[in-house]
Structure formats: C-alpha cells, structure tokens
mmCIF file of N, CA and C in Angstrom:
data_model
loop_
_atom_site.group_PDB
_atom_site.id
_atom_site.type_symbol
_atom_site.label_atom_id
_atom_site.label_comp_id
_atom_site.label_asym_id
_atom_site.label_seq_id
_atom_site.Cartn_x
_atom_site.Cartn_y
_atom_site.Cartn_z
ATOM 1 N N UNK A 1 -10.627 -11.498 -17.239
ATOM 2 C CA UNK A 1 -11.093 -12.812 -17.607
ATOM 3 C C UNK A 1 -9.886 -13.725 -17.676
ATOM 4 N N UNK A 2 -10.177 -14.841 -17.309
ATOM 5 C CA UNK A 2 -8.869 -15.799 -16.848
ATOM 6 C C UNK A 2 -9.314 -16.859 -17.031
ATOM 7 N N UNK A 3 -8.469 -17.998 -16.777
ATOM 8 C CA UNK A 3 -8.440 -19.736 -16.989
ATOM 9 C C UNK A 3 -9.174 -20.139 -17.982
ATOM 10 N N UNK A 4 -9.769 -21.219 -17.756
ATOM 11 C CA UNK A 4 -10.342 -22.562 -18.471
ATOM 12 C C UNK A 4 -11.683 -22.603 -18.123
ATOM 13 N N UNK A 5 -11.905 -23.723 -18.948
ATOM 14 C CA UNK A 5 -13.419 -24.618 -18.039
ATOM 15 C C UNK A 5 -14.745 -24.296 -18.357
ATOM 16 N N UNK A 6 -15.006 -23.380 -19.671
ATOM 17 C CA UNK A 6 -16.141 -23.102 -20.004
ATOM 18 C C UNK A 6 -16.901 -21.974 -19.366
ATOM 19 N N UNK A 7 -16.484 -21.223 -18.228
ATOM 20 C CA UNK A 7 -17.014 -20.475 -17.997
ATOM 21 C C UNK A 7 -15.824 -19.304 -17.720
ATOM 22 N N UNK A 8 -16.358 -17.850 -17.429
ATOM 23 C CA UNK A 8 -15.732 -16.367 -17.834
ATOM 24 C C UNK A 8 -15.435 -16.583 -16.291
ATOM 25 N N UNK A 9 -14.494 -16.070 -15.833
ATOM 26 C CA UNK A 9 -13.725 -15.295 -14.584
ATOM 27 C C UNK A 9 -13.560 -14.078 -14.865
ATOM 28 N N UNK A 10 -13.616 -13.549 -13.753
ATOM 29 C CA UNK A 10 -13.456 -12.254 -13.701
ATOM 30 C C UNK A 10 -12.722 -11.719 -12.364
ATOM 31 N N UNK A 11 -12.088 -10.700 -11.890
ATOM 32 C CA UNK A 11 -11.483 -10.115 -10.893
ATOM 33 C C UNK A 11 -12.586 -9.657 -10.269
ATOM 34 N N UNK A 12 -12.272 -9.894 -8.847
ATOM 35 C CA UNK A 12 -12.783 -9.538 -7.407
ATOM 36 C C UNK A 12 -13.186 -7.875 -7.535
ATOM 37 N N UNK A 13 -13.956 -7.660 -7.197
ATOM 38 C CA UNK A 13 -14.555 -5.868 -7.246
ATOM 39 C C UNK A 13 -13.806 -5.549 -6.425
ATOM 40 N N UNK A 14 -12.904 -5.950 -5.293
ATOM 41 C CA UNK A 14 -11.914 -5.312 -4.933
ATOM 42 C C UNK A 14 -10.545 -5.457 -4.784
ATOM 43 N N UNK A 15 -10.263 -5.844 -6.049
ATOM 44 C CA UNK A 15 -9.001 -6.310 -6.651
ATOM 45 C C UNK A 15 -8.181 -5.273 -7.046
ATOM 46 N N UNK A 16 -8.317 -3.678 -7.022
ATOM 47 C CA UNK A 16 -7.881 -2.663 -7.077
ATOM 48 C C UNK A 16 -7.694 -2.082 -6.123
ATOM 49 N N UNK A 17 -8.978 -1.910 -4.998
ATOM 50 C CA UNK A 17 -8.849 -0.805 -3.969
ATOM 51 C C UNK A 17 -8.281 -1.492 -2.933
ATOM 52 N N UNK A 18 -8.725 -3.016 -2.319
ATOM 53 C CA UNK A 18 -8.418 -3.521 -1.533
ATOM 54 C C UNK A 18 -7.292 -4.877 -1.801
ATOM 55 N N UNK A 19 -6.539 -4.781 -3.182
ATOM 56 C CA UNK A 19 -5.747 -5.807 -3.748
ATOM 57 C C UNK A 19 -6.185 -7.344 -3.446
ATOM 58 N N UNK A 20 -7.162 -7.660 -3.501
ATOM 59 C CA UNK A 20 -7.928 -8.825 -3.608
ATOM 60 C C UNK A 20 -7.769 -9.547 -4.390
ATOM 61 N N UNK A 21 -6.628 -10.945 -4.608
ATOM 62 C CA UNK A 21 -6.250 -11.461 -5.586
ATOM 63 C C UNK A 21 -7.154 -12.621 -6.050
ATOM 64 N N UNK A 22 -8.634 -12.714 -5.379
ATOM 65 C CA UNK A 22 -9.465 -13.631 -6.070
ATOM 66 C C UNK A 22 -10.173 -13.580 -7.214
ATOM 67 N N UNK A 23 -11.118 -14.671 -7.628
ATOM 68 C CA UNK A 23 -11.775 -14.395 -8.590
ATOM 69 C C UNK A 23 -13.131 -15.017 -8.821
ATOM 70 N N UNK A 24 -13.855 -14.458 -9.497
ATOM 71 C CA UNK A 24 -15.499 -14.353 -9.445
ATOM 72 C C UNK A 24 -16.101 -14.772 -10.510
ATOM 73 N N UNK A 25 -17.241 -15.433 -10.727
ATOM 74 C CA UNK A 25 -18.160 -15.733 -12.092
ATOM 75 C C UNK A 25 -18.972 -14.454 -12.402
ATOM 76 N N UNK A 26 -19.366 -13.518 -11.676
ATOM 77 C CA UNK A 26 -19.958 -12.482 -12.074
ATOM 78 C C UNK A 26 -19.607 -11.108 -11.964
ATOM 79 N N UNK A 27 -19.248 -10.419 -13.004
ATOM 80 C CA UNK A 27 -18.625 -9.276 -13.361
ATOM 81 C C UNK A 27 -18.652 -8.065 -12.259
ATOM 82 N N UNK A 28 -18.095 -7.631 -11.789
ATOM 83 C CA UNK A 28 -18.236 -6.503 -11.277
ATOM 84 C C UNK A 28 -18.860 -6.952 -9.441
ATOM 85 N N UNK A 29 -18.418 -8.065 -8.694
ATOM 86 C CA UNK A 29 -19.366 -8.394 -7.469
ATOM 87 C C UNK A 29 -17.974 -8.918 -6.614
ATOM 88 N N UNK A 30 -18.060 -8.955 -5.544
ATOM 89 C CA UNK A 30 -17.279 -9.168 -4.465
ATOM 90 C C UNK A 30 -16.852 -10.654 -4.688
ATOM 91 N N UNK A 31 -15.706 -10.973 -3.761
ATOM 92 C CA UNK A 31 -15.688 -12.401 -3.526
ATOM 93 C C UNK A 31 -16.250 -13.059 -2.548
ATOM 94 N N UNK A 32 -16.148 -14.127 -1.865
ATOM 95 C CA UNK A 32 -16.169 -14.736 -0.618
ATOM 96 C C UNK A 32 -15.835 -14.212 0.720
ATOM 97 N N UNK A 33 -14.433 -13.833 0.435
ATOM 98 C CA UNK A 33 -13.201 -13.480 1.726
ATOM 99 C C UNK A 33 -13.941 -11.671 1.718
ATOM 100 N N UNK A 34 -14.050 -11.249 0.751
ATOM 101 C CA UNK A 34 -14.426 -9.935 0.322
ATOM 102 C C UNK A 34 -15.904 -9.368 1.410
ATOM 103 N N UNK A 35 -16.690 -10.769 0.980
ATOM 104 C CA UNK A 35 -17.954 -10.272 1.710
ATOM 105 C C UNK A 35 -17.795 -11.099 3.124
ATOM 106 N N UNK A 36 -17.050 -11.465 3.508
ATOM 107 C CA UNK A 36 -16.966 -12.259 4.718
ATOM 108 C C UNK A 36 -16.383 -11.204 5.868
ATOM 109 N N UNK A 37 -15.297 -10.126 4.895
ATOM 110 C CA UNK A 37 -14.501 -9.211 5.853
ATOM 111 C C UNK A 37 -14.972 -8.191 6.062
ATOM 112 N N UNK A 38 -16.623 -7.825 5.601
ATOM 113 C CA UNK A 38 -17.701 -6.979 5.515
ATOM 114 C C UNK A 38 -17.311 -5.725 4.757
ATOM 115 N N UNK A 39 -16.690 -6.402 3.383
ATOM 116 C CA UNK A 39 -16.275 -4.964 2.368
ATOM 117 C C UNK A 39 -17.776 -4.839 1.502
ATOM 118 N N UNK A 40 -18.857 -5.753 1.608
ATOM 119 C CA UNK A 40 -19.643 -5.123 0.908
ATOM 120 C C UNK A 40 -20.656 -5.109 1.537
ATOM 121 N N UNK A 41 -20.891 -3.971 2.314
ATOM 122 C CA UNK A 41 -22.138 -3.550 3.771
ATOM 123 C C UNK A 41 -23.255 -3.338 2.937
ATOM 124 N N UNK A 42 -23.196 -1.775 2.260
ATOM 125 C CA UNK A 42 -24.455 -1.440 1.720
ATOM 126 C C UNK A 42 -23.872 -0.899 0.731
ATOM 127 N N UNK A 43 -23.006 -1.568 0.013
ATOM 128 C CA UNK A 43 -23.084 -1.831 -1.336
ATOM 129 C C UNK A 43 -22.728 0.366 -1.695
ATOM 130 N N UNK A 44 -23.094 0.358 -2.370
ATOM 131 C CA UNK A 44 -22.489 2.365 -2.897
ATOM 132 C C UNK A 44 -22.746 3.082 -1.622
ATOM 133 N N UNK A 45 -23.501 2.793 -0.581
ATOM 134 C CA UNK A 45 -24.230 4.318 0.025
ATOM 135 C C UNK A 45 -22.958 4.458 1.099
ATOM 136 N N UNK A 46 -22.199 2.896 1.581
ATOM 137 C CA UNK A 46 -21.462 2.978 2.592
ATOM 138 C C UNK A 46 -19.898 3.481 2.115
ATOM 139 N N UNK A 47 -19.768 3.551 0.535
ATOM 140 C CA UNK A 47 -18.339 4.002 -0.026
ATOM 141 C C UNK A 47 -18.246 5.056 -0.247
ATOM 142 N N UNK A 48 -17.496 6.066 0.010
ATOM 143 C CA UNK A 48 -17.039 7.316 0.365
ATOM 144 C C UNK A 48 -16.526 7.843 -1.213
ATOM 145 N N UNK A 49 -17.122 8.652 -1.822
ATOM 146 C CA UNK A 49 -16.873 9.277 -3.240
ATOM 147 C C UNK A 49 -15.240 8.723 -3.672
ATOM 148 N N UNK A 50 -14.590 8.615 -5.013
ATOM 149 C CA UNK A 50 -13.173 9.011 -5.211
ATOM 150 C C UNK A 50 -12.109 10.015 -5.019
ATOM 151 N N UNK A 51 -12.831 11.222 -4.838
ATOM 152 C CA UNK A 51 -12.048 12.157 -4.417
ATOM 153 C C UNK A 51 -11.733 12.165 -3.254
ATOM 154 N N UNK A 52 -12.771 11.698 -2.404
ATOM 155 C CA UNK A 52 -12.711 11.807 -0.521
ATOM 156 C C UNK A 52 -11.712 11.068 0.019
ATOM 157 N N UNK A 53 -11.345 9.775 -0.525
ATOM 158 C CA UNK A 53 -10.350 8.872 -0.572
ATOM 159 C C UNK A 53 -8.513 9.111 -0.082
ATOM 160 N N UNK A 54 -7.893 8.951 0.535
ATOM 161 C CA UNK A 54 -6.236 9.657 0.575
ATOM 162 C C UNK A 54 -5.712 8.567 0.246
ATOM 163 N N UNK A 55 -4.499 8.626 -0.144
ATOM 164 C CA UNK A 55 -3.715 7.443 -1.184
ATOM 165 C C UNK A 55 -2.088 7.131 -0.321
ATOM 166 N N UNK A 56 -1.860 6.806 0.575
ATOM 167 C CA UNK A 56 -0.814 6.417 0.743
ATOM 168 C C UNK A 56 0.211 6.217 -0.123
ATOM 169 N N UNK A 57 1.551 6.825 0.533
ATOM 170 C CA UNK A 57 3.053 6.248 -0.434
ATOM 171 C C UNK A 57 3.886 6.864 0.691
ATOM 172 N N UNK A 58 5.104 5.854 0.171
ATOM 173 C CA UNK A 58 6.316 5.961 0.796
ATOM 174 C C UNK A 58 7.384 7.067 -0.040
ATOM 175 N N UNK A 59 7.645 7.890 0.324
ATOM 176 C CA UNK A 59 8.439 8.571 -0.018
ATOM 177 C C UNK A 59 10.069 8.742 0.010
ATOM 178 N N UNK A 60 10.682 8.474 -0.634
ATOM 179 C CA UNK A 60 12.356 8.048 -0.472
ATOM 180 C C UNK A 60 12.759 9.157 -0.069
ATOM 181 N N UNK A 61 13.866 9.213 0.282
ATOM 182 C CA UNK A 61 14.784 10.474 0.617
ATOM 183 C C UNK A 61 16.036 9.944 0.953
ATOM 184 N N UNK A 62 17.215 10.701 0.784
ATOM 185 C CA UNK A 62 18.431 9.621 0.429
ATOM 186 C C UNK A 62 18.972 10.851 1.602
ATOM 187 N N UNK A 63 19.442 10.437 2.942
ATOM 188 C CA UNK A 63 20.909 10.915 3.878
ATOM 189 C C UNK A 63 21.847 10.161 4.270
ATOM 190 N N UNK A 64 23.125 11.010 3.632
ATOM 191 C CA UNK A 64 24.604 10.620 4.072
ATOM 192 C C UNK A 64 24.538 9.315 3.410
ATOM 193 N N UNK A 65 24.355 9.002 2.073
ATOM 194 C CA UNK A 65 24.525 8.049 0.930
ATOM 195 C C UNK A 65 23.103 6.582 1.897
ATOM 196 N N UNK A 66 22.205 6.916 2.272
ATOM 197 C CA UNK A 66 21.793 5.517 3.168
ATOM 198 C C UNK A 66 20.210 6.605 2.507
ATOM 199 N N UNK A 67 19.015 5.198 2.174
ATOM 200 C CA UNK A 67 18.312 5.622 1.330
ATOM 201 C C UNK A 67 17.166 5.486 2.926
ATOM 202 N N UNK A 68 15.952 6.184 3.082
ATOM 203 C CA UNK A 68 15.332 6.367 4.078
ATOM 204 C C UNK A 68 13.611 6.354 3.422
ATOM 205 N N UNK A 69 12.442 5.780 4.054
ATOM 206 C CA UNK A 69 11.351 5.932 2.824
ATOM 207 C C UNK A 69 10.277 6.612 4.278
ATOM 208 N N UNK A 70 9.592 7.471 4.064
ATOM 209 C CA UNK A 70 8.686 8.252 5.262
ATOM 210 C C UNK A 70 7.277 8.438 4.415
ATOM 211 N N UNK A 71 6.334 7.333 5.332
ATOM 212 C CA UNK A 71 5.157 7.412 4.837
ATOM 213 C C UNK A 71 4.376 8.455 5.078
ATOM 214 N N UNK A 72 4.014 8.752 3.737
ATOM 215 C CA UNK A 72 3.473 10.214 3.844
ATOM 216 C C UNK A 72 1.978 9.456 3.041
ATOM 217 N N UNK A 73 0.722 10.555 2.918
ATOM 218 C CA UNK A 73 -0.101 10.391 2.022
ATOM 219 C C UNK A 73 -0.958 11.871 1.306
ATOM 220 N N UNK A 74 -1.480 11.165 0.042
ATOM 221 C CA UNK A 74 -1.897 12.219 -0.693
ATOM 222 C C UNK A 74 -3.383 12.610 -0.195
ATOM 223 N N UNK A 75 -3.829 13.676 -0.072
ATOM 224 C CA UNK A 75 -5.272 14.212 0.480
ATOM 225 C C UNK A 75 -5.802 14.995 -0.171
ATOM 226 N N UNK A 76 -7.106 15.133 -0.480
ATOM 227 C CA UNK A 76 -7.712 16.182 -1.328
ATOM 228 C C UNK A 76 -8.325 16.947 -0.536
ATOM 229 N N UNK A 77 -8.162 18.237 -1.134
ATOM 230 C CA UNK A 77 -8.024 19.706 -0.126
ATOM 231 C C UNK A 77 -9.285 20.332 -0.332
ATOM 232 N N UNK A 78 -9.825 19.682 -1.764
ATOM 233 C CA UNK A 78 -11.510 20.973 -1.977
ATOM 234 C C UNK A 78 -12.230 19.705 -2.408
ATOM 235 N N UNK A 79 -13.749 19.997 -2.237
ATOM 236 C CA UNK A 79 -14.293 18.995 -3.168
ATOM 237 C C UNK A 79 -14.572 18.885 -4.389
ATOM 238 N N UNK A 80 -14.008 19.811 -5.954
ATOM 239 C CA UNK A 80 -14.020 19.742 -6.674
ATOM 240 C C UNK A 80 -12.564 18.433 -7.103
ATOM 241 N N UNK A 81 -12.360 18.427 -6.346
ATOM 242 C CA UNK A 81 -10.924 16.785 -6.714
ATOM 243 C C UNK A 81 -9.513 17.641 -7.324
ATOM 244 N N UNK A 82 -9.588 18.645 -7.113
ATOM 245 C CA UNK A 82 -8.634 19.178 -7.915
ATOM 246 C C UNK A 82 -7.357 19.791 -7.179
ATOM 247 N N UNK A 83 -7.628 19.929 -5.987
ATOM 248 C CA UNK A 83 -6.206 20.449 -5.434
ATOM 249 C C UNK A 83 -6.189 19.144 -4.169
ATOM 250 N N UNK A 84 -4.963 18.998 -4.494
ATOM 251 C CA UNK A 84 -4.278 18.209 -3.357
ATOM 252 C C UNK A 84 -3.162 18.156 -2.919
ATOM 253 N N UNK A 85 -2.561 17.709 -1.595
ATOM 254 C CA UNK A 85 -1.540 18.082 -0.611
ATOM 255 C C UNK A 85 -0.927 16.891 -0.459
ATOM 256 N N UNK A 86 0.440 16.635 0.211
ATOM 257 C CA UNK A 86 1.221 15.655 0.403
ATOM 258 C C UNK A 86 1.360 16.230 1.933
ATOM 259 N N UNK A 87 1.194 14.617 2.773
ATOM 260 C CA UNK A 87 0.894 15.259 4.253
ATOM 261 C C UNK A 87 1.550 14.097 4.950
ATOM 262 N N UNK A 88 2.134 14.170 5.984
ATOM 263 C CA UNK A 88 2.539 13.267 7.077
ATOM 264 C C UNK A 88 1.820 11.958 7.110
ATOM 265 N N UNK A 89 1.883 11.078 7.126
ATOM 266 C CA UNK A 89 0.876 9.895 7.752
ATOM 267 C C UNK A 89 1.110 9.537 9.493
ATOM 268 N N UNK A 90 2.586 9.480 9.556
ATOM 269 C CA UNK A 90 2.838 9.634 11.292
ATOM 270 C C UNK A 90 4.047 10.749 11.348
ATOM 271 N N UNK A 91 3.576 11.061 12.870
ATOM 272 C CA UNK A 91 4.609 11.622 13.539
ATOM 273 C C UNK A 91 5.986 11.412 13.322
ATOM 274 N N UNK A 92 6.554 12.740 12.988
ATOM 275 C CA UNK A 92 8.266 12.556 12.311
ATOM 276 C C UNK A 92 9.092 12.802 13.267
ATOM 277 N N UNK A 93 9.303 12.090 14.481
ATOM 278 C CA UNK A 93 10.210 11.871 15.462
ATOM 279 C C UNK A 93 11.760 11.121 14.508
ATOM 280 N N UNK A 94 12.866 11.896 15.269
ATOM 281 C CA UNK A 94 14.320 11.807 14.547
ATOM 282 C C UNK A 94 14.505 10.119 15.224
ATOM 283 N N UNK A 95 14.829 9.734 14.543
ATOM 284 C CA UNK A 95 15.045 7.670 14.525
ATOM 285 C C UNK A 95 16.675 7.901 15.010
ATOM 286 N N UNK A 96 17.516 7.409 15.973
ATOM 287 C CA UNK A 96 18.653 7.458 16.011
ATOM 288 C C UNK A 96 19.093 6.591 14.908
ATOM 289 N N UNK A 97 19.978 6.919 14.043
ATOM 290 C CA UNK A 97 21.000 5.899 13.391
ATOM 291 C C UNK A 97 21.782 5.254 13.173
ATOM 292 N N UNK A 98 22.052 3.867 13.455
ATOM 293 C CA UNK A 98 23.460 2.620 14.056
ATOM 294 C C UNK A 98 23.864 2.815 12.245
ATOM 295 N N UNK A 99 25.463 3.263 12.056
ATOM 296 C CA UNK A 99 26.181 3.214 11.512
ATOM 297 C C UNK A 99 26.588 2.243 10.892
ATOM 298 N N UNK A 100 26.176 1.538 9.867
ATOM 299 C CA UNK A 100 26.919 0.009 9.508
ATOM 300 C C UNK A 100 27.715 0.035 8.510
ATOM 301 N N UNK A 101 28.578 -1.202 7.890
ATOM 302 C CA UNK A 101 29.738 -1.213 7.351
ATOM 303 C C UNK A 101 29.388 -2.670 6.475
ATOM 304 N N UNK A 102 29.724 -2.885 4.975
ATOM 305 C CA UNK A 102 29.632 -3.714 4.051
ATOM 306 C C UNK A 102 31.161 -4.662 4.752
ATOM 307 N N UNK A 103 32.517 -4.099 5.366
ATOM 308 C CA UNK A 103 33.153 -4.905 5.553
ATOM 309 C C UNK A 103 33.266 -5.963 6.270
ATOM 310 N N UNK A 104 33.735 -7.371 5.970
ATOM 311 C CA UNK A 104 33.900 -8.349 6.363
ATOM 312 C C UNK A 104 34.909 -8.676 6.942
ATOM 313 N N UNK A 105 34.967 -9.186 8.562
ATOM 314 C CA UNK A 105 35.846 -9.051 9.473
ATOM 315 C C UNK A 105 36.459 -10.430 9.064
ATOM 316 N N UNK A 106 38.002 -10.346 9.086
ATOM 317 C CA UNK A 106 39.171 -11.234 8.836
ATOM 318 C C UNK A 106 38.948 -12.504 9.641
ATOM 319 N N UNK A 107 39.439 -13.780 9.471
ATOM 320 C CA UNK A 107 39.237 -15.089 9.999
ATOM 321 C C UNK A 107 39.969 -15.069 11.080
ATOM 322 N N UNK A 108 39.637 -15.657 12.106
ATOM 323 C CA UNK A 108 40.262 -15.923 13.790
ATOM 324 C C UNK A 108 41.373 -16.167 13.984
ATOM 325 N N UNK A 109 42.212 -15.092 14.933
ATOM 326 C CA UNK A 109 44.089 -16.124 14.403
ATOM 327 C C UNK A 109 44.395 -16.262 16.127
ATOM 328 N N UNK A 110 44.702 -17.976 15.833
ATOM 329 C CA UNK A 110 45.535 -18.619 16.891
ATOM 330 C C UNK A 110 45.987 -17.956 17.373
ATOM 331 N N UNK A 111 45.931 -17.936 18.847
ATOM 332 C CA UNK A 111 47.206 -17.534 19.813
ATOM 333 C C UNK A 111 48.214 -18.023 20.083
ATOM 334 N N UNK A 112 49.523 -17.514 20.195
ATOM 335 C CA UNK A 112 50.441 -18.457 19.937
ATOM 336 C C UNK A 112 51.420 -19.188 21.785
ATOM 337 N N UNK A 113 50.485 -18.494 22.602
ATOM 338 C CA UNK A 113 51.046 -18.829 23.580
ATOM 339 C C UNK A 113 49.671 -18.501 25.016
ATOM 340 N N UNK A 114 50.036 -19.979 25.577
ATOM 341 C CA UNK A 114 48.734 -19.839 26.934
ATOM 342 C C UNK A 114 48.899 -19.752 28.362
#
C-alpha cells in the first residue's frame, strides 16, 4: 500500500515473479502492461505449480585474482519440492581472456629532432 489520494494501492500481482514495478487499486490483480503482455491468460490453470518453477542466478567464481559470474539455475529434481540441483543454464565453452592492466600510460614526449 502506497501514496496519497484517498484511495489504497497496492503492488502489481506480478511484482515478485515478473518484477513489475506498477501499481493497482485492487489487491491481488494484474496491471495494465501485465495484462497487455498476456501474463494473465487463464488466470491459475495456465501457472505452473511453485515447485515446477527453476530460479536463475549468477554464480561468481574468482580466476587468477579477476572475478567471473556463470549463469547457472536452480531445478527441482522430485515433485515433493524437496530435492534440488544447481545446473548449467548455457553451454560452458572456455571464453578466451584479454589480459588488462589498471596502469596509466605516461604523457606524450616531444621529439627532439625531424
């Protein structure tokens, strides 16, 4: 619930799953942009349980002091929701790596003869 003006606001029903930063007069219902981008088809029958769901993240990993993040995601393995795996999201092909340097190259010096 937010602002002014005599009446209640409320957050977008998909202001969590789909980070939907609008807002609504009636509790718990889509927005505009929400139902325009066809997030609310048929309403429960077309949304896929919570467990069925996989959760994306970036995963850090630090080589040769240079920090690296490989999107991986979380998946559920049974349908009781209870065991789950950390799995690839893409193909882990080796990235060549250009070597860089924080130092700052010295100012231009005259030549002293042409």
């Amino acid at each position: 619930m937010s602002g002014s003006g005599g009446f209640y606001k409320y957050r977008c029903k998909y202001f969590y799953s789909h980070n939907c930063p609008n807002w609504v007069y009636v509790n718990n219902s889509p927005c505009a942009n929400c139902c325009a981008e066809g997030r609310e088809g048929d309403g429960a029958a077309s949304e896929l349980p919570s467990y069925r769901h996989s959760r994306d993240i970036c995963v850090p990993r630090v080589e040769d002091g240079i920090v690296h993040y490989t999107l991986m995601e979380i998946v559920n393995t049974d349908e009781s929701g209870n065991q789950w795996t950390l799995r690839y999201k893409a193909n882990q092909t080796q990235v060549p790596t250009v070597t860089t340097t924080s130092a700052t190259p010295g100012p231009p010096v005259p030549a002293t003869s042409f």
